Each structure stands twice: as structure tokens, then as C-alpha cells.
Tab-separated table of C-alpha atoms in Angstrom:
chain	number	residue	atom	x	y	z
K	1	UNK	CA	-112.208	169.245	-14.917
K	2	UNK	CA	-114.221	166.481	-13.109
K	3	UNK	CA	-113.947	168.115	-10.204
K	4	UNK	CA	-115.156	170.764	-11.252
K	5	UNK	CA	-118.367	169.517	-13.561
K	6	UNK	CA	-118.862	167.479	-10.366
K	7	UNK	CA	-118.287	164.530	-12.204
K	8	UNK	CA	-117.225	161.524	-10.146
K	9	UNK	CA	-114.115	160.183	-11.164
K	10	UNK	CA	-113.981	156.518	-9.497
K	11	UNK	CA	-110.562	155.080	-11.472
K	12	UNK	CA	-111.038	156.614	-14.678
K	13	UNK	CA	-107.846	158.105	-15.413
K	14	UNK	CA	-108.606	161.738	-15.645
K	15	UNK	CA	-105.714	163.726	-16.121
K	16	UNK	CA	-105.225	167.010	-13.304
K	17	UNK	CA	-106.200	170.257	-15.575
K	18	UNK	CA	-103.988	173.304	-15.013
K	19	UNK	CA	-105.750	174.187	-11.171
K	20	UNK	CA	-105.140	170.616	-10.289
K	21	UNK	CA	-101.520	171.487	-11.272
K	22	UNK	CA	-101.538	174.260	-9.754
K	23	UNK	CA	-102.479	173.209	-6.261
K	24	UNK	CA	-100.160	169.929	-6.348
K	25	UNK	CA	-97.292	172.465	-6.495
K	26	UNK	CA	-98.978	174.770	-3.673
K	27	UNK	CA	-99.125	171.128	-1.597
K	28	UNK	CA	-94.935	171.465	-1.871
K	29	UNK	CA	-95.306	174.501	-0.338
K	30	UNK	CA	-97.955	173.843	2.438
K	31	UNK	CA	-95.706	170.716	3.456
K	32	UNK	CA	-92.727	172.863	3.574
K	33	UNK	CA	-92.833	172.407	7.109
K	34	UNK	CA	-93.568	168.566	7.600
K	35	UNK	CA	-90.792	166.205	7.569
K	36	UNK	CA	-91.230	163.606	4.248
K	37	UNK	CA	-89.148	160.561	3.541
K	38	UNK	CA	-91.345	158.568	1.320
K	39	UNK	CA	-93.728	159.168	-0.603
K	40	UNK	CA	-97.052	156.650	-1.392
K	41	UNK	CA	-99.843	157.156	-4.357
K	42	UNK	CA	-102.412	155.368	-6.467
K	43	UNK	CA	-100.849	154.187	-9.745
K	44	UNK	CA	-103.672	156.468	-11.699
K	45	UNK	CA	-102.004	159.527	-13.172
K	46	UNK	CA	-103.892	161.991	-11.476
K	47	UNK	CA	-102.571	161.028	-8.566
K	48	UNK	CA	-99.174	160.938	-9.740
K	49	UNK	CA	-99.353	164.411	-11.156
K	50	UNK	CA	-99.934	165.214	-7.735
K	51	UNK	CA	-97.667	163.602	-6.179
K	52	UNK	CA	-94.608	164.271	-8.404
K	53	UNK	CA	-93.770	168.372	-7.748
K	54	UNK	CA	-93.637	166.989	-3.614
K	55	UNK	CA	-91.221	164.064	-4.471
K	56	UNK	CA	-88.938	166.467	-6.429
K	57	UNK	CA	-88.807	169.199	-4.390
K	58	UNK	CA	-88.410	166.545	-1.663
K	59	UNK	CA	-85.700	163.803	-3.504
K	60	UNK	CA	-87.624	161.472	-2.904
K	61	UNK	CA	-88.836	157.978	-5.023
K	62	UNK	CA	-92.389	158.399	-5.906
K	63	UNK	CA	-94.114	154.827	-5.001
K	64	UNK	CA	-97.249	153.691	-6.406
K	65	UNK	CA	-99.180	151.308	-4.530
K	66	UNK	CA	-102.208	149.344	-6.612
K	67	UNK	CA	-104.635	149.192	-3.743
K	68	UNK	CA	-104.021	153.423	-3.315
K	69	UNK	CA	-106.055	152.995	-6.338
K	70	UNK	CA	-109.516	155.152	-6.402
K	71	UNK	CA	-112.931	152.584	-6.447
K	72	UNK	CA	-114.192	151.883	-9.268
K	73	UNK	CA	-117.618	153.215	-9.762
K	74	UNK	CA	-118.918	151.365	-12.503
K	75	UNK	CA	-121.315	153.161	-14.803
K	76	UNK	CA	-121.765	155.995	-12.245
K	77	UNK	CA	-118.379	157.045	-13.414
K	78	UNK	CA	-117.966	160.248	-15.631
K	79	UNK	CA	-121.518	160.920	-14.290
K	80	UNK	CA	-122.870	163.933	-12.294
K	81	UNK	CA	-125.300	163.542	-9.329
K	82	UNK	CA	-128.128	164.925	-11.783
K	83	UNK	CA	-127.055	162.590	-14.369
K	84	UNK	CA	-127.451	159.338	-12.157
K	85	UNK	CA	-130.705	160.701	-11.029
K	86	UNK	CA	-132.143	160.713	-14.289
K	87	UNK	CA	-130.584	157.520	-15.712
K	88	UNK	CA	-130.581	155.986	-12.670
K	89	UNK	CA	-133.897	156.615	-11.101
K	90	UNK	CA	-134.101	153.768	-8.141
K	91	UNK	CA	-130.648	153.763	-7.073
């Protein structure tokens, strides 16, 4: 829904909405193709919603790394472009 709203994430934990779902399970099927043995993703749980549908189809251990995870944003996070215009007028 981020996404979407154009709302920049950063490593708030924002959960994947039923698109986001969606396309992690197309990514099984776009990989089909591509040889995996391990899979690698930030510890945030968007990224492990992702990751999952690959690693089962795939038998593989899902392993989170800490410094996969996204940057931190600060107070620009949750914020659109427009939004960090207005509150944030000399940045």
C-alpha cells in the first residue's frame, strides 16, 4: 500500500498487501528457469513475505541477513514526495 500511495517505506515494517502477494508468487514463476540454492533477505517482513513462496517452491532455508535491511529514512518515512515538500521545505 506504500507503494502504491508513493509512500517511502525506509525500514518501517510495512506488511506486502494482496498485489505485493501476488507478485512474490509470480517471482516463483519468473525464476522457474534460474537455478536457486540459497536464498538471502532483509529481516523486515516485507521482504520475507517475498521471499518465502520462492524458498518453498524451491526447498530451500530462507536466510535473513541484518545489513539486507532497507535504510532507515528517519522522519521522511511513511511520507510522500508532496508531503516532505511541504513539511520539509529546505531539504
Amino acid at each position: 500500500d506504500y507503494n502504491k500511495a508513493g509512500r517511502y517505506q525506509g525500514s518501517t515494517d510495512v506488511p506486502l498487501n494482496p498485489t505485493g502477494l501476488a507478485q512474490a508468487q509470480a517471482l516463483v514463476d519468473s525464476l522457474r528457469d534460474v537455478d536457486v540454492e540459497v536464498i538471502v533477505a532483509s529481516p523486515l517482513g516485507r521482504a520475507q513475505q517475498t521471499a518465502e513462496p520462492l524458498a518453498a517452491a524451491r526447498h530451500c532455508t530462507l536466510h535473513t541477513m541484518d545489513a539486507f535491511t532497507e535504510c532507515q529514512l528517519g522522519e521522511f518515512e511513511g511520507l510522500t514526495r508532496e508531503e516532505i515538500a511541504t513539511r520539509f521545505p529546505d531539504v
